[in-house]
XYZ file of C-alpha atoms in Angstrom:
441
model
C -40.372 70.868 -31.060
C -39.283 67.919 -33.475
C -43.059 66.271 -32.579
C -44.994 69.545 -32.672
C -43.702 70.578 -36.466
C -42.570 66.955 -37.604
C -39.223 67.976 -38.621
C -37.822 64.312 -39.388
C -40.646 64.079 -41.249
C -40.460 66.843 -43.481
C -36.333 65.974 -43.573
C -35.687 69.016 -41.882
C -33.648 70.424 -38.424
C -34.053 72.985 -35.873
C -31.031 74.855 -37.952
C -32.483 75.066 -41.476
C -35.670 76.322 -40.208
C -34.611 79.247 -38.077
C -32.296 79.838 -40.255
C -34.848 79.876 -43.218
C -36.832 82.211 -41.106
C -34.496 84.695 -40.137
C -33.868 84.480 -44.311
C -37.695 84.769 -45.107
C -37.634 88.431 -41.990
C -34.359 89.917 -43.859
C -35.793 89.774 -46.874
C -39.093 91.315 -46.239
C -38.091 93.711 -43.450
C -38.257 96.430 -45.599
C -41.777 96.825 -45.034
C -40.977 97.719 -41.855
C -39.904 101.236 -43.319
C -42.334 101.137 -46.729
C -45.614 100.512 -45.220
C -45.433 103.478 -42.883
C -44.205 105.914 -45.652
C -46.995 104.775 -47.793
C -49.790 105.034 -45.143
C -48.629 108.610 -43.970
C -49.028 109.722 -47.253
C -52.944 109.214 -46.320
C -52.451 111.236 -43.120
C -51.671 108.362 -40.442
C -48.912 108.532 -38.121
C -45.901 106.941 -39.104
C -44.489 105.766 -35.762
C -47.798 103.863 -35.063
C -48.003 102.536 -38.608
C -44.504 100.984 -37.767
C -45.830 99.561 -34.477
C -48.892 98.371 -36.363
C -47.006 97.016 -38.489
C -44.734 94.735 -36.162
C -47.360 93.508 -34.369
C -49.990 92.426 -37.453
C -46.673 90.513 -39.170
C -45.765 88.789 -36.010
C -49.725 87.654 -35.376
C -50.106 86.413 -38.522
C -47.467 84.927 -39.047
C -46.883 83.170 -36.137
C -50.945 81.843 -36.269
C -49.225 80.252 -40.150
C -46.818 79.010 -37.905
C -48.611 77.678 -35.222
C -51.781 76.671 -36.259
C -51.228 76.319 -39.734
C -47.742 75.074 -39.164
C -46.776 76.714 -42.809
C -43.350 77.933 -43.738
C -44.980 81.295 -44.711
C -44.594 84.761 -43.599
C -47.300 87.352 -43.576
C -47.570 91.352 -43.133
C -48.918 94.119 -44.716
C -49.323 93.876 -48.697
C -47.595 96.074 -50.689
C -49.852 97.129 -53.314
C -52.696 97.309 -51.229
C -51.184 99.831 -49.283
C -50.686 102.046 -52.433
C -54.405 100.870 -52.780
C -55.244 102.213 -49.099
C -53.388 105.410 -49.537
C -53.481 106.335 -52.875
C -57.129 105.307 -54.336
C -59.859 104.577 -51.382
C -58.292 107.830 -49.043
C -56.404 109.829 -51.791
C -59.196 109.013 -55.070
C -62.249 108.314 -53.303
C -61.780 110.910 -51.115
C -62.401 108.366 -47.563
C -61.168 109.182 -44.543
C -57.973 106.382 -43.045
C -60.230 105.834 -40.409
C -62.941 104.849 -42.327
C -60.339 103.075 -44.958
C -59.054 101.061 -41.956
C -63.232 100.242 -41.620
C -63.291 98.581 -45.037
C -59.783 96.617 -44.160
C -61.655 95.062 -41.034
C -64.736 94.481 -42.676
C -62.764 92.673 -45.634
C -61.152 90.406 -43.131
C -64.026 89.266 -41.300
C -65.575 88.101 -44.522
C -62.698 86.574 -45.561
C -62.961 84.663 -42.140
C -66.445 83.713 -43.133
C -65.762 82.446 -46.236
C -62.430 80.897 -45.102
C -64.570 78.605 -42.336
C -67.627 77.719 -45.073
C -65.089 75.897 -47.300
C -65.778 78.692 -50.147
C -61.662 79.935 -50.370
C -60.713 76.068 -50.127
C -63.197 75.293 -52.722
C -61.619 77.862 -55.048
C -58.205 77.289 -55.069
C -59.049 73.052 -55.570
C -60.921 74.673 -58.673
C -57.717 76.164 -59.928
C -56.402 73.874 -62.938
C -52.864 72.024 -62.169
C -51.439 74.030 -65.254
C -52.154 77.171 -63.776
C -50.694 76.587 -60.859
C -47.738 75.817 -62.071
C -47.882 78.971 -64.046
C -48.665 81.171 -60.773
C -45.328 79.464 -59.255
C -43.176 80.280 -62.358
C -45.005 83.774 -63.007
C -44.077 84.427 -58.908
C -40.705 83.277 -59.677
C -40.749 85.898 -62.805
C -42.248 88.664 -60.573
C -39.892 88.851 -57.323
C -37.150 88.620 -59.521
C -38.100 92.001 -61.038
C -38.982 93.181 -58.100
C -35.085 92.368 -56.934
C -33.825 93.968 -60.079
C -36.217 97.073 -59.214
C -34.646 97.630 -56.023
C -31.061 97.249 -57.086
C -31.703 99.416 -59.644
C -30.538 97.491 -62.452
C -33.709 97.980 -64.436
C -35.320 101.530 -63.766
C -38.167 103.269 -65.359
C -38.100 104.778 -69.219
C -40.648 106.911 -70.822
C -40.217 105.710 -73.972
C -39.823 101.725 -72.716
C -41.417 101.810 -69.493
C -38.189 100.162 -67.957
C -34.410 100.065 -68.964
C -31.413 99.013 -67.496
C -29.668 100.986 -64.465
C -26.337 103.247 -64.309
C -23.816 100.456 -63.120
C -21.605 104.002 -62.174
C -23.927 104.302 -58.731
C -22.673 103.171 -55.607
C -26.155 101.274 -54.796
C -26.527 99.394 -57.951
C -22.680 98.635 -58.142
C -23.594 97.165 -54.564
C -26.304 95.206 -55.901
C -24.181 93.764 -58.534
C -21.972 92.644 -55.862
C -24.320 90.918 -53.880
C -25.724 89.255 -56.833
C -22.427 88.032 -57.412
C -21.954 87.015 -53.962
C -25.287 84.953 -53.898
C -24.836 83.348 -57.084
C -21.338 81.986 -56.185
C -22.603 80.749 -52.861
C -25.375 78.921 -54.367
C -23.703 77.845 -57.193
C -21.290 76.120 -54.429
C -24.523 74.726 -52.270
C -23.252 76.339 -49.287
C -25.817 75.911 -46.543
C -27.867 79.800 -45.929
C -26.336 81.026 -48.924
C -28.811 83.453 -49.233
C -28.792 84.555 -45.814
C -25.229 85.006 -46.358
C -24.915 86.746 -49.101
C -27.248 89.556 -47.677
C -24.865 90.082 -44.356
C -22.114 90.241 -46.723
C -23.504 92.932 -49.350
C -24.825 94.347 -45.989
C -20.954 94.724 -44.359
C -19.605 95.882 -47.955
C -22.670 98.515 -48.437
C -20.790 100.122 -45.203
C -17.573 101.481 -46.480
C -19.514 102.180 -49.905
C -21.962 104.538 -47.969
C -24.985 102.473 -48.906
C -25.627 100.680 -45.479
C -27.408 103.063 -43.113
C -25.778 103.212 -39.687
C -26.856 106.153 -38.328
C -29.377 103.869 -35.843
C -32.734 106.191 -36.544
C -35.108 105.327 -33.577
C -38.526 105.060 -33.438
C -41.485 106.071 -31.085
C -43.534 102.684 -29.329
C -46.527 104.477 -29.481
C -49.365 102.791 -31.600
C -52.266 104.885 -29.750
C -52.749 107.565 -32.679
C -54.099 104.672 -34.844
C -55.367 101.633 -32.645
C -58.638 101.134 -32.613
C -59.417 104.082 -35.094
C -61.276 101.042 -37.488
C -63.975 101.579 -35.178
C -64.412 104.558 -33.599
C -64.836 106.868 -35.801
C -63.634 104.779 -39.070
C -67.080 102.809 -39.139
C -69.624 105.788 -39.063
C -67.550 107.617 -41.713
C -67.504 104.615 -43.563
C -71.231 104.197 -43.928
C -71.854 108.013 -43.546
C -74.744 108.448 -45.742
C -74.409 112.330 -46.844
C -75.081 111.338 -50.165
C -78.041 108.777 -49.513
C -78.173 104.868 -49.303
C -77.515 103.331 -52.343
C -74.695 105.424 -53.294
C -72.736 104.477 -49.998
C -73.796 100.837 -50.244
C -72.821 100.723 -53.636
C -69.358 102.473 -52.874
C -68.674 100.760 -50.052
C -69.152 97.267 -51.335
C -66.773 98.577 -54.420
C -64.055 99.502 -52.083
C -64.880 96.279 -49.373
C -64.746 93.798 -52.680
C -61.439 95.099 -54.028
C -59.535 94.727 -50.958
C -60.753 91.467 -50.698
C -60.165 90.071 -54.502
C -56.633 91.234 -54.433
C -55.991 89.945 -50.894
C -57.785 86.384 -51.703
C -55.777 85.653 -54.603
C -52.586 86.968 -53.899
C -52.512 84.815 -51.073
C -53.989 81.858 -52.852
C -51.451 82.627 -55.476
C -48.388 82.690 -52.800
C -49.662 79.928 -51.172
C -49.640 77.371 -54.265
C -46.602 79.106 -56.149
C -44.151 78.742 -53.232
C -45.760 75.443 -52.040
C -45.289 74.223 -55.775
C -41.771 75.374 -55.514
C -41.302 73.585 -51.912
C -42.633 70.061 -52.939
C -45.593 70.642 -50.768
C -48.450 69.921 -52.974
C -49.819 66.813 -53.023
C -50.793 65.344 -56.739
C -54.071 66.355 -56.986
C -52.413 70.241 -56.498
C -53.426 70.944 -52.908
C -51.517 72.194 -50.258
C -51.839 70.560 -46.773
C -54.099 73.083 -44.442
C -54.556 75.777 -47.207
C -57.716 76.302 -45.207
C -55.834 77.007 -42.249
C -53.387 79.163 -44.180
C -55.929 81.270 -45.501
C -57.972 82.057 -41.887
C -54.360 83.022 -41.073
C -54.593 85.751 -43.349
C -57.900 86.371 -42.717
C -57.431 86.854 -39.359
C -54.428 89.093 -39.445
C -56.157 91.637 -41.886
C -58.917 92.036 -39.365
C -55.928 92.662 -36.523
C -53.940 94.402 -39.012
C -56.774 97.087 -39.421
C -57.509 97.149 -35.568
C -54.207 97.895 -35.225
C -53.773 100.460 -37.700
C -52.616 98.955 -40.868
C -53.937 98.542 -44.114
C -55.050 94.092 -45.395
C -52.240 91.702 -44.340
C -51.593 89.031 -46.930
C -49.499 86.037 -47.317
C -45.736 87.239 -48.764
C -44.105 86.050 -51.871
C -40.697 87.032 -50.330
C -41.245 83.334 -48.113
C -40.349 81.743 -50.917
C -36.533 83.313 -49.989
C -37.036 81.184 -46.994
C -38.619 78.098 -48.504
C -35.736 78.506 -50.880
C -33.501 77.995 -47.894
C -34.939 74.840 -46.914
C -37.628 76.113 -44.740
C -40.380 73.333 -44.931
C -42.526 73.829 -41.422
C -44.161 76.021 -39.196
C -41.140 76.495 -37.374
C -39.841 79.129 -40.110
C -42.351 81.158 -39.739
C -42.813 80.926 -35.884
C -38.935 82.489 -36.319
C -39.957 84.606 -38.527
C -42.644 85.995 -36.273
C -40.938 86.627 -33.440
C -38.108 88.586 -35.367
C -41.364 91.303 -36.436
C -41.813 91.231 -32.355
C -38.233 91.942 -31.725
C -38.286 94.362 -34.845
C -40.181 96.978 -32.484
C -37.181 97.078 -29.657
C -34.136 96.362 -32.596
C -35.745 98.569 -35.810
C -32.568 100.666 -36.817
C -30.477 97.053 -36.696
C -33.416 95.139 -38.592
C -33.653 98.616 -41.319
C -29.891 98.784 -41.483
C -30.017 96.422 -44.435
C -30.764 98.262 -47.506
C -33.030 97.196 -50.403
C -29.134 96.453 -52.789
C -28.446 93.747 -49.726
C -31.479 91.729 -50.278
C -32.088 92.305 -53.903
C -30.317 89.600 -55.161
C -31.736 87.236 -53.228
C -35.123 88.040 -54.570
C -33.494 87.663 -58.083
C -31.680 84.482 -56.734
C -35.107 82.844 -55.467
C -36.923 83.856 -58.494
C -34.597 81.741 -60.564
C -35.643 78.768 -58.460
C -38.972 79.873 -58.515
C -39.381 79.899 -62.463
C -38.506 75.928 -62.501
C -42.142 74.750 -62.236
C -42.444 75.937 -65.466
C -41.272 73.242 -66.802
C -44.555 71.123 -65.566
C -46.706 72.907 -68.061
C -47.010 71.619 -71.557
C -46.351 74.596 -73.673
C -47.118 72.181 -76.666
C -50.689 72.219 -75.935
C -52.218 75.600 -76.720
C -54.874 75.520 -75.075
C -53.178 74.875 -71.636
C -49.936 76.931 -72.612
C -51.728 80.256 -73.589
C -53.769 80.722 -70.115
C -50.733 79.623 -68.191
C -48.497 82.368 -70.456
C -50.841 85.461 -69.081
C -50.519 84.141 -66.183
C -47.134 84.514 -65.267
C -46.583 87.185 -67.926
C -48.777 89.547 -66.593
C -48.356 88.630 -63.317
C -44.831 89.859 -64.383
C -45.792 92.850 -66.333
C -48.270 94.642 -64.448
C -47.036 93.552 -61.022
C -49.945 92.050 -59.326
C -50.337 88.415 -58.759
C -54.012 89.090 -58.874
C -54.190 90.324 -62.306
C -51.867 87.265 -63.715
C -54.239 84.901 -62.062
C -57.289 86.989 -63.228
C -56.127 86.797 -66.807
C -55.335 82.806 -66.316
C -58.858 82.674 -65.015
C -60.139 84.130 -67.982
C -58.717 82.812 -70.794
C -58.655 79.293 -69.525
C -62.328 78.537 -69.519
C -62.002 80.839 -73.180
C -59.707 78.078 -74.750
C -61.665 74.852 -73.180
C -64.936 76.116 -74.658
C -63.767 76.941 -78.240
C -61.955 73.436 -78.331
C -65.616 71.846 -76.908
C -63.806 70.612 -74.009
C -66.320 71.751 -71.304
C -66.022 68.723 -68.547
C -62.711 70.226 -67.787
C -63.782 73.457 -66.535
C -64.783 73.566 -63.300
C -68.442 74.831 -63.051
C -66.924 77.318 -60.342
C -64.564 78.871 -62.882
C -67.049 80.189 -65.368
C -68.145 82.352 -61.895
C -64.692 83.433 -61.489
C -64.085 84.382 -65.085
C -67.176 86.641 -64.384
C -65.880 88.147 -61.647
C -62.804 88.829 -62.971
C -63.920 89.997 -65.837
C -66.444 92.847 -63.887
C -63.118 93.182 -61.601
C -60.891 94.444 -64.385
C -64.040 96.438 -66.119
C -65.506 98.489 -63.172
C -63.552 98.333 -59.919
C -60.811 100.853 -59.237
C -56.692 99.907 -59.173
């Protein structure tokens, strides 16, 4: 094990890896329970979405594990299962089948452009400033995304958000936990993350947070495997209303799974590598490529299965955060979704106020590669601001790197500093540019 994931090389044990990747499960086995609810909505059945579910996490993850030999975690994005559910079935009126069609087809092109070089070619493309803003705007993004689901910031119609009633039982739990974590990390104890989620896990109990009524779940997956094909392809390109218009729509709802999917994984990949120490000094992360047909090839199983794109997850970075630096943590990691099908209620017993402020916790740490960008320059400083701001604010990683995208090459041309824009970046501010303009959210 020690030769086939190099531990003494990356400084690391048996220990702090299994132990980063049962941090890196806990904290993201919530979409064990979220992804089904969402995909339902579009008419799917919930126990196979579950099953679906397991199996796509554990596949791709353990291929980032294995083959890729990454301390990353994979399963199915949140976001673009609102995306799946909400806009191509609910919106564009598709059928799940035929929605789990365009998932499939998105993941075997991002396999093609994964193996041509194209993917690696776009993330070495990526300026060193903006990467360091996608780490810090990650790091400002799962942190709200903790204080979301402790409920110590809620929604306002007047403000959008405002902060939560510390009278509840859940967010007083969350505030407990958060306390818990901080004190344990403060004190460097070893898994103090880990730690403090079992502990605001056992106190969530007696407080009547913790659910321990053991729920269990059906192990059939049959309503929903295999459904990509047959009959999800010919309603995909049913051509009622002639060619062009199912072409066109089509390749509208094809291309937005795969923008979001590309560069929220891209955008995982280098943030929580940054974070990690992983990138090398030109800003690359050993076997991105390998990383990304990972996730390439886990959306196509994913949709096989019956799930909507698997992408890379920012909640890793709990694990990397743990000291998580191979493939071993995500091997773990993987095999915990596997178990997660035989062992759901004990995996969903932890509720959203347990892990919450770990996510808070970790996006502290995250938000330290700020300090690589040099806010004094303007012209570096303002692309790298929208792009963890509103990565932040409108709670895509996508749309932060979109708007870094776009106002980099902005600021470079209006100071006449062309040779450092990447010829590939004026394609991408294009792109992102027709993204925001045309394709649907």
């Amino acid at each position: 094990m020690n030769e086939f994931f190099k531990l003494k090389e990356h400084n690391t044990t048996v220990r702090t890896e299994v132990i980063a990747g049962l941090t890196t499960f806990v904290t993201m086995a919530y979409i064990l329970v979220v992804n089904p609810v969402y995909l339902s909505v579009a008419g799917m059945d919930f126990n196979a979405v579950f099953m679906a579910t397991c199996i796509s996490a554990a596949i791709g993850t353990l291929i980032m594990g294995l083959y890729a030999k990454l301390p990353f975690a994979q399963a199915p994005g949140m976001g673009l299962n609102a995306f799946f559910a909400y806009t191509v079935v609910g919106a564009l009126g598709y059928t799940w089948e035929a929605a789990l069609a365009a998932v499939f087809l998105s993941g075997i092109f991002f396999i093609i452009l994964t193996v041509t070089g194209f993917r690696k070619v776009i993330v070495e493309a990526i300026p060193n400033s903006l990467k360091h803003a996608i780490g810090a705007g990650i790091g400002l993004f799962i942190a709200f995304i903790g204080f979301q689901n402790s409920g110590i910031v809620v929604n306002s119609d007047a403000t959008l958000v405002t902060i939560g009633d510390f009278t509840e039982p859940t967010v007083l739990l969350a505030v407990i936990g958060l306390v818990i974590t901080a004190v344990l990390m403060a004190k460097k104890v070893r898994g103090g993350l880990l730690l403090g989620i079992i502990a605001t896990t056992l106190i969530g109990i007696p407080m009547g947070v913790t659910d321990t009524t053991f729920n269990s779940f059906s192990l059939n997956i049959m309503p929903t495997l295999g459904k990509a094909f047959t009959p999800g392809f010919a309603q995909l390109f049913n051509m009622e209303n002639g060619l062009v218009a199912m072409l066109s729509s089509v390749f509208v709802v094809i291309l937005s799974f795969m923008l979001v999917d590309m560069f929220d994984t891209i955008g995982t990949l280098i943030g929580t590598g940054a974070k990690a120490g992983m990138l090398d000094q030109d800003g690359k992360l050993p076997n991105m490529e390998k990383a990304m047909l990972a996730d390439a090839v886990a959306t196509s199983a994913g949709a096989l299965l019956g799930t909507s794109t698997v992408t890379t997850y920012v909640e890793s970075a709990a694990g990397v955060a743990e000291g998580g630096k191979t493939g071993l943590t995500a091997v773990t990691t993987g095999v915990l979704f596997l178990l997660s099908i035989f062992l759901a209620p004990f995996a969903l017993m932890v509720p959203a106020q347990a892990t919450a402020p770990a996510l808070i916790v970790v996006g502290v740490l995250m938000m330290t590669t700020i300090k690589n960008i040099n806010f004094d320059d303007f012209e570096e400083s303002l692309p790298a601001f929208f792009t963890l701001a509103i990565m932040a604010f409108t709670y895509s990683i996508s749309n932060g790197i979109a708007a870094g995208l776009i106002f980099y090459p902005i600021t470079k041309l209006a100071t006449g500093k062309t040779k450092e824009i990447h010829p590939l970046l004026y394609f991408l501010f294009i792109v992102f540019v027709l993204k925001l303009a045309f394709l649907p959210r």
